[in-house]
XYZ file of C-alpha atoms in Angstrom:
438
model
C 59.041 -14.889 0.187
C 59.137 -11.079 0.200
C 61.194 -9.200 -2.330
C 64.808 -8.452 -1.325
C 65.439 -4.801 -0.443
C 68.189 -2.755 -2.099
C 69.048 0.614 -0.498
C 70.890 3.434 -2.275
C 72.969 5.590 0.093
C 75.603 8.280 -0.317
C 76.332 11.963 0.173
C 74.148 14.637 -1.475
C 74.083 15.193 -5.226
C 75.912 12.046 -6.335
C 72.911 10.955 -8.431
C 71.028 8.598 -6.109
C 67.609 9.668 -7.350
C 68.733 9.456 -10.986
C 69.964 5.905 -10.425
C 66.738 5.077 -8.604
C 64.683 6.313 -11.573
C 66.891 4.408 -13.997
C 66.510 1.100 -12.128
C 62.808 1.489 -11.408
C 62.172 2.575 -14.962
C 60.162 5.685 -14.261
C 60.662 9.196 -12.895
C 59.363 8.618 -9.396
C 62.054 10.499 -7.454
C 62.463 14.257 -7.849
C 65.786 14.973 -9.547
C 67.476 18.340 -9.034
C 71.014 19.689 -9.022
C 70.339 21.261 -5.621
C 71.941 19.040 -2.954
C 69.482 17.519 -0.495
C 66.444 17.381 -2.786
C 65.558 13.872 -1.553
C 65.007 14.096 2.190
C 62.807 11.064 2.653
C 63.028 7.495 1.479
C 61.309 6.560 -1.755
C 60.322 3.047 -2.694
C 59.943 1.300 -6.011
C 60.035 -2.184 -7.470
C 62.354 -3.477 -10.155
C 63.379 -6.817 -11.609
C 66.555 -8.298 -13.050
C 67.046 -11.785 -14.458
C 63.661 -12.805 -13.132
C 64.410 -11.618 -9.588
C 62.072 -8.850 -8.370
C 63.313 -6.530 -5.633
C 62.329 -3.390 -3.742
C 64.542 -0.357 -4.296
C 64.934 2.336 -1.625
C 66.196 5.853 -2.374
C 67.520 7.740 0.673
C 68.402 11.351 1.359
C 71.979 12.562 0.981
C 74.136 11.953 4.049
C 75.912 14.920 5.609
C 78.004 14.720 8.763
C 78.531 18.426 9.473
C 76.950 20.479 12.285
C 74.058 18.551 13.763
C 70.737 20.077 12.732
C 67.314 18.527 12.773
C 67.130 17.939 9.013
C 70.562 16.342 8.587
C 70.086 14.141 11.645
C 66.714 13.054 10.306
C 68.263 12.103 6.957
C 70.987 10.099 8.688
C 68.324 8.293 10.740
C 66.341 7.538 7.584
C 69.435 6.138 5.866
C 70.336 4.044 8.897
C 66.822 2.598 8.907
C 67.104 1.687 5.227
C 70.540 0.127 5.827
C 69.167 -1.889 8.742
C 66.366 -3.386 6.661
C 68.219 -3.772 3.356
C 69.583 -7.001 1.903
C 72.014 -5.206 -0.433
C 73.375 -1.650 -0.134
C 74.527 0.513 -3.046
C 77.119 3.055 -1.836
C 76.995 5.750 -4.507
C 79.916 8.131 -5.130
C 80.673 10.763 -7.786
C 83.255 9.704 -10.395
C 83.722 13.314 -11.508
C 84.749 14.601 -8.084
C 86.633 11.629 -6.686
C 86.615 10.583 -3.009
C 85.556 13.310 -0.560
C 85.650 13.588 3.222
C 81.931 12.820 3.396
C 82.453 9.683 1.287
C 84.916 8.476 3.932
C 82.318 9.213 6.643
C 79.670 7.232 4.769
C 82.150 4.379 4.291
C 82.751 4.339 8.067
C 78.983 4.138 8.624
C 78.600 1.244 6.182
C 81.490 -0.709 7.671
C 79.337 -1.274 10.751
C 76.905 -3.455 8.811
C 77.355 -7.061 7.758
C 75.202 -6.547 4.648
C 76.680 -6.774 1.127
C 77.813 -3.278 0.082
C 78.498 -2.433 -3.570
C 80.609 0.660 -4.238
C 79.075 2.378 -7.265
C 80.940 5.216 -9.012
C 78.240 7.236 -10.767
C 78.648 9.840 -13.529
C 81.332 7.750 -15.278
C 80.160 9.170 -18.590
C 83.358 8.699 -20.598
C 86.414 6.376 -20.709
C 88.573 8.812 -18.734
C 86.167 8.926 -15.808
C 85.754 5.156 -15.975
C 89.516 4.811 -15.561
C 89.595 7.353 -12.693
C 87.227 5.295 -10.497
C 90.276 3.372 -9.249
C 90.700 6.297 -6.817
C 87.767 4.965 -4.826
C 89.745 1.906 -3.732
C 90.997 4.306 -1.033
C 87.598 4.028 0.691
C 88.279 0.401 1.534
C 84.862 -0.725 0.279
C 86.006 -3.086 -2.454
C 86.087 -2.696 -6.227
C 84.167 0.338 -7.538
C 81.582 -0.337 -10.253
C 81.476 2.481 -12.835
C 78.017 3.510 -14.048
C 76.252 6.415 -15.695
C 72.720 6.729 -14.325
C 71.774 9.273 -16.976
C 72.910 7.220 -19.967
C 72.371 3.758 -18.454
C 76.008 2.747 -18.908
C 77.085 -0.055 -16.566
C 73.702 -0.553 -14.911
C 73.392 -4.098 -16.289
C 76.718 -5.121 -14.733
C 75.637 -3.432 -11.507
C 72.348 -5.357 -11.396
C 74.196 -8.625 -11.999
C 76.170 -7.946 -8.810
C 73.065 -6.827 -6.934
C 71.250 -10.096 -7.645
C 74.273 -12.096 -6.435
C 73.851 -10.486 -3.005
C 70.225 -11.534 -2.534
C 69.559 -13.983 0.312
C 68.889 -17.596 -0.566
C 66.591 -18.269 2.374
C 63.724 -20.654 1.837
C 60.211 -19.624 2.538
C 58.828 -20.966 5.797
C 55.762 -23.116 5.472
C 52.956 -21.285 7.213
C 49.920 -23.428 7.868
C 47.226 -20.862 8.412
C 43.831 -20.117 6.990
C 44.460 -16.367 6.765
C 47.692 -14.355 6.786
C 46.962 -10.951 8.310
C 49.426 -8.044 8.456
C 48.888 -5.114 10.829
C 50.673 -2.185 9.192
C 50.879 1.565 9.545
C 53.092 4.435 10.614
C 54.619 4.759 14.117
C 52.509 5.407 17.187
C 49.094 4.607 15.731
C 48.637 1.646 18.089
C 49.743 -1.303 15.942
C 51.581 -2.918 18.845
C 48.606 -2.637 21.172
C 46.274 -4.075 18.561
C 48.583 -7.009 17.829
C 49.085 -7.797 21.494
C 45.339 -7.596 22.022
C 44.669 -9.940 19.117
C 47.382 -12.382 20.174
C 46.793 -12.333 23.904
C 43.160 -11.595 24.570
C 41.046 -12.982 21.739
C 42.248 -16.602 21.709
C 45.151 -18.641 22.992
C 48.376 -18.176 21.054
C 49.180 -21.328 19.124
C 52.845 -20.742 18.341
C 55.475 -18.323 17.154
C 56.935 -19.064 13.717
C 60.175 -17.618 12.344
C 59.226 -15.629 9.267
C 61.030 -15.184 6.013
C 62.060 -11.588 6.747
C 65.003 -10.706 8.971
C 64.179 -10.791 12.699
C 60.524 -11.534 11.970
C 58.537 -13.790 14.257
C 55.013 -14.470 13.046
C 52.284 -15.324 15.505
C 49.733 -18.040 14.845
C 46.433 -17.696 16.694
C 43.136 -19.520 16.442
C 39.884 -17.627 16.089
C 36.427 -19.098 15.506
C 37.977 -22.393 14.454
C 40.291 -20.759 11.898
C 44.039 -20.304 12.213
C 45.138 -16.733 11.579
C 48.806 -15.883 11.069
C 49.761 -12.369 12.199
C 52.525 -11.595 9.707
C 55.705 -9.822 10.823
C 53.925 -7.208 12.906
C 55.219 -5.003 15.684
C 54.626 -5.471 19.379
C 54.982 -9.233 19.860
C 58.726 -9.921 19.795
C 60.109 -7.017 21.786
C 57.351 -5.747 23.984
C 58.421 -2.583 25.740
C 61.067 -1.742 23.116
C 58.799 -0.344 20.453
C 60.025 3.247 20.640
C 63.713 2.295 20.410
C 63.461 -0.401 17.793
C 60.707 -1.928 15.746
C 58.552 1.141 14.984
C 61.537 2.930 13.408
C 61.282 0.714 10.349
C 57.537 1.141 9.855
C 57.417 1.643 6.103
C 59.956 -1.015 5.123
C 58.428 -3.489 7.561
C 55.024 -2.657 6.132
C 56.290 -3.418 2.622
C 57.800 -6.717 3.753
C 54.684 -7.715 5.682
C 52.310 -6.785 2.866
C 54.189 -9.005 0.425
C 53.666 -12.015 2.682
C 50.039 -11.511 3.708
C 46.605 -12.250 2.277
C 44.960 -9.298 4.000
C 46.521 -6.097 5.347
C 44.980 -3.981 8.084
C 46.159 -0.384 7.643
C 45.997 1.246 11.070
C 45.536 5.007 11.324
C 45.221 7.324 14.322
C 41.636 8.523 14.858
C 42.795 11.812 16.396
C 45.427 12.649 13.770
C 43.465 11.339 10.808
C 44.861 10.135 7.483
C 48.390 11.293 6.611
C 50.490 11.183 3.450
C 52.469 8.234 4.823
C 49.220 6.326 5.441
C 48.233 6.956 1.834
C 51.614 5.731 0.563
C 51.269 2.450 2.453
C 47.684 2.086 1.213
C 48.931 2.543 -2.341
C 51.548 -0.149 -1.840
C 48.888 -2.584 -0.579
C 46.838 -1.824 -3.697
C 49.865 -2.295 -5.978
C 50.538 -5.666 -4.341
C 46.877 -6.646 -5.009
C 46.307 -7.698 -1.393
C 43.089 -7.663 0.568
C 42.738 -4.594 2.745
C 40.833 -2.938 5.563
C 41.390 0.444 7.209
C 41.421 0.315 11.011
C 40.792 3.665 12.693
C 42.381 3.091 16.103
C 42.163 5.205 19.290
C 38.485 5.800 18.571
C 37.911 6.190 22.312
C 40.002 9.385 22.367
C 37.762 11.221 19.913
C 34.934 13.450 21.105
C 31.899 12.042 19.364
C 28.403 13.084 18.443
C 25.521 11.208 16.812
C 27.002 11.514 13.305
C 30.735 11.414 14.064
C 31.362 7.978 12.562
C 29.323 8.742 9.444
C 31.149 12.038 8.864
C 34.551 10.465 9.565
C 33.793 7.680 7.096
C 32.682 10.164 4.437
C 35.916 12.122 4.831
C 38.064 8.966 4.631
C 36.188 7.796 1.528
C 36.953 11.128 -0.087
C 40.668 10.911 0.753
C 40.913 7.248 -0.281
C 38.817 7.416 -3.439
C 40.978 4.748 -5.072
C 39.968 2.266 -2.351
C 36.183 2.500 -2.438
C 35.859 -1.283 -1.932
C 37.771 -1.286 1.388
C 35.877 -1.640 4.704
C 36.571 0.748 7.603
C 36.668 -0.357 11.231
C 36.650 1.958 14.258
C 38.500 0.382 17.173
C 40.257 1.021 20.449
C 43.129 -1.269 21.365
C 43.080 0.281 24.851
C 39.448 -0.609 25.633
C 39.170 -3.590 23.279
C 36.325 -1.935 21.355
C 35.654 -3.838 18.099
C 39.139 -5.409 18.117
C 37.843 -8.878 17.265
C 36.033 -7.318 14.308
C 39.479 -7.087 12.658
C 39.719 -10.883 12.607
C 36.126 -11.301 11.430
C 36.737 -8.864 8.589
C 40.058 -10.475 7.636
C 38.399 -13.869 7.273
C 35.567 -12.367 5.219
C 37.995 -10.635 2.856
C 40.092 -13.810 2.530
C 36.954 -15.702 1.441
C 36.088 -12.962 -1.044
C 39.555 -13.284 -2.584
C 38.915 -16.995 -3.213
C 35.431 -16.510 -4.648
C 34.704 -17.818 -8.165
C 31.844 -16.699 -10.378
C 30.398 -19.339 -12.760
C 31.222 -18.435 -16.348
C 27.617 -18.397 -17.651
C 26.491 -16.144 -14.787
C 29.458 -13.841 -15.325
C 28.809 -13.551 -19.067
C 25.134 -12.749 -18.544
C 26.027 -10.039 -16.030
C 28.651 -8.417 -18.223
C 26.456 -8.507 -21.333
C 23.800 -6.684 -19.321
C 26.443 -4.170 -18.205
C 27.365 -3.481 -21.845
C 23.689 -2.836 -22.586
C 23.291 -0.673 -19.494
C 26.218 1.593 -20.384
C 27.117 1.972 -24.048
C 30.716 0.833 -24.648
C 33.280 3.324 -26.011
C 33.946 3.794 -29.721
C 36.995 4.736 -31.721
C 39.043 3.800 -34.757
C 35.792 3.489 -36.680
C 34.339 0.751 -34.458
C 32.657 0.118 -31.106
C 33.969 -2.049 -28.296
C 32.246 -5.442 -28.326
C 32.299 -8.066 -25.603
C 32.723 -11.549 -27.044
C 33.344 -13.589 -23.929
C 34.435 -13.168 -20.306
C 35.759 -15.675 -17.802
C 37.334 -15.603 -14.372
C 40.973 -16.502 -14.871
C 42.073 -16.785 -11.253
C 41.584 -15.959 -7.610
C 43.572 -14.298 -4.845
C 43.152 -11.678 -6.252
C 40.077 -12.345 -8.397
C 41.082 -11.927 -12.042
C 38.683 -11.543 -14.960
C 39.644 -11.947 -18.616
C 37.530 -10.092 -21.178
C 37.784 -11.189 -24.790
C 36.828 -8.210 -26.959
C 37.148 -7.141 -30.568
C 39.776 -4.454 -29.811
C 41.340 -3.944 -26.339
C 42.612 -0.515 -27.426
C 39.022 0.773 -27.209
C 38.806 0.139 -23.445
C 38.892 3.513 -21.716
C 39.870 3.794 -18.064
C 36.441 5.133 -17.099
C 34.716 2.180 -18.763
C 37.098 -0.212 -17.023
C 36.084 1.329 -13.692
C 32.425 0.947 -14.654
C 32.867 -2.764 -15.372
C 34.743 -3.300 -12.106
C 31.931 -1.557 -10.217
C 29.373 -3.759 -11.961
C 31.282 -6.888 -10.948
C 31.353 -5.712 -7.330
C 27.701 -4.686 -7.326
C 26.631 -8.117 -8.533
C 29.156 -10.456 -6.909
C 30.720 -8.662 -3.923
C 34.493 -8.983 -3.580
C 34.565 -6.647 -0.592
C 38.016 -5.660 0.595
C 39.972 -7.111 -2.306
C 41.171 -5.537 -5.534
C 40.098 -7.259 -8.709
C 42.128 -7.498 -11.881
C 40.674 -7.135 -15.337
C 42.538 -8.244 -18.455
C 41.351 -7.449 -21.972
C 42.412 -9.621 -24.867
C 41.691 -9.391 -28.552
C 39.720 -12.141 -30.191
C 38.234 -12.454 -33.632
C 34.439 -12.085 -33.749
C 34.367 -15.209 -35.894
């Protein structure tokens, strides 16, 4: 089941980004006293009482004269509200209820999602007492917190977890779960419809675990492939008005439920920052991945176009050097079935196991090939290595001192594992544990 989504909304400068950083546990959002610093949504993961969830930080809502920026922020917030399981309505305990707070309250009353009224900046007992003013908003009991000092955030998270859905995960009998993800208008819908309607007969449509999701089960080369919560199947013809609006949140939800994610980018526009963000989320989730360059038919090409395009993408996605690239056209059908072939290959790579003796021989040779790092008066020594799991492949190195493992040497060992054993399209995890040489 995908992680529940918690969205933070409110007017500018009430401390949304500070609360986001507090709950995520790191300074990921830019914090500034200038209203409107956060204009886009930011995403992070957090956990409370064993329940992981995705946190969404939105731009400050303003309902004054309609300009392009303010309307865009309102649209972003509405998208987050639409996809959220729990909404945190943040207000400023120092200033009390404002006209904009009432406007935001009116917006949130239109949703049937759980809404928690959070009075931020309650940094002292007097302000904690004054939060009773916010009952006027008609949004229930205000919860006093101080994002800067951490006061009240534990009580807030207790209430957040209570609002999470209790839905059970749907049993999905499929060999491979494939998610087609990417930003709007890159051709995801066309690719999905092509895969579902042209490659093989559609087996069934299965209600997914995310809201309004309908997964599609197809059969390809004797293997069942589940297209996970992707656009273009349920509401054909309504893409512009509906599904594509929630591209990033839907991508997050789909990635959490898949084995392999196909990140679709526009061949004409090239890689964008949003594409890179989604790619990073796929990596963080340790899912298999391919990059699908769609609309390849629209590009003027020469003899070396694909080679040069690939070189440029490799440079921009240096952290994904193990990921295969496909060049397709949903319009003409060019290489579309290659997506399914590649997904099945990556899924097999994620389940691959390396025999322990073979793995130890290979890694001992790697240590000889590249001298291990030294420090603290000693040199890193490999005592034993074993594969601890699959999906994603996980390798446990027993060494004399894990503190000696430098990031560059870790990358070297990962590259050696790939060079010898493959694992195309899937991240691999390496864990270093201390063990006595005796």
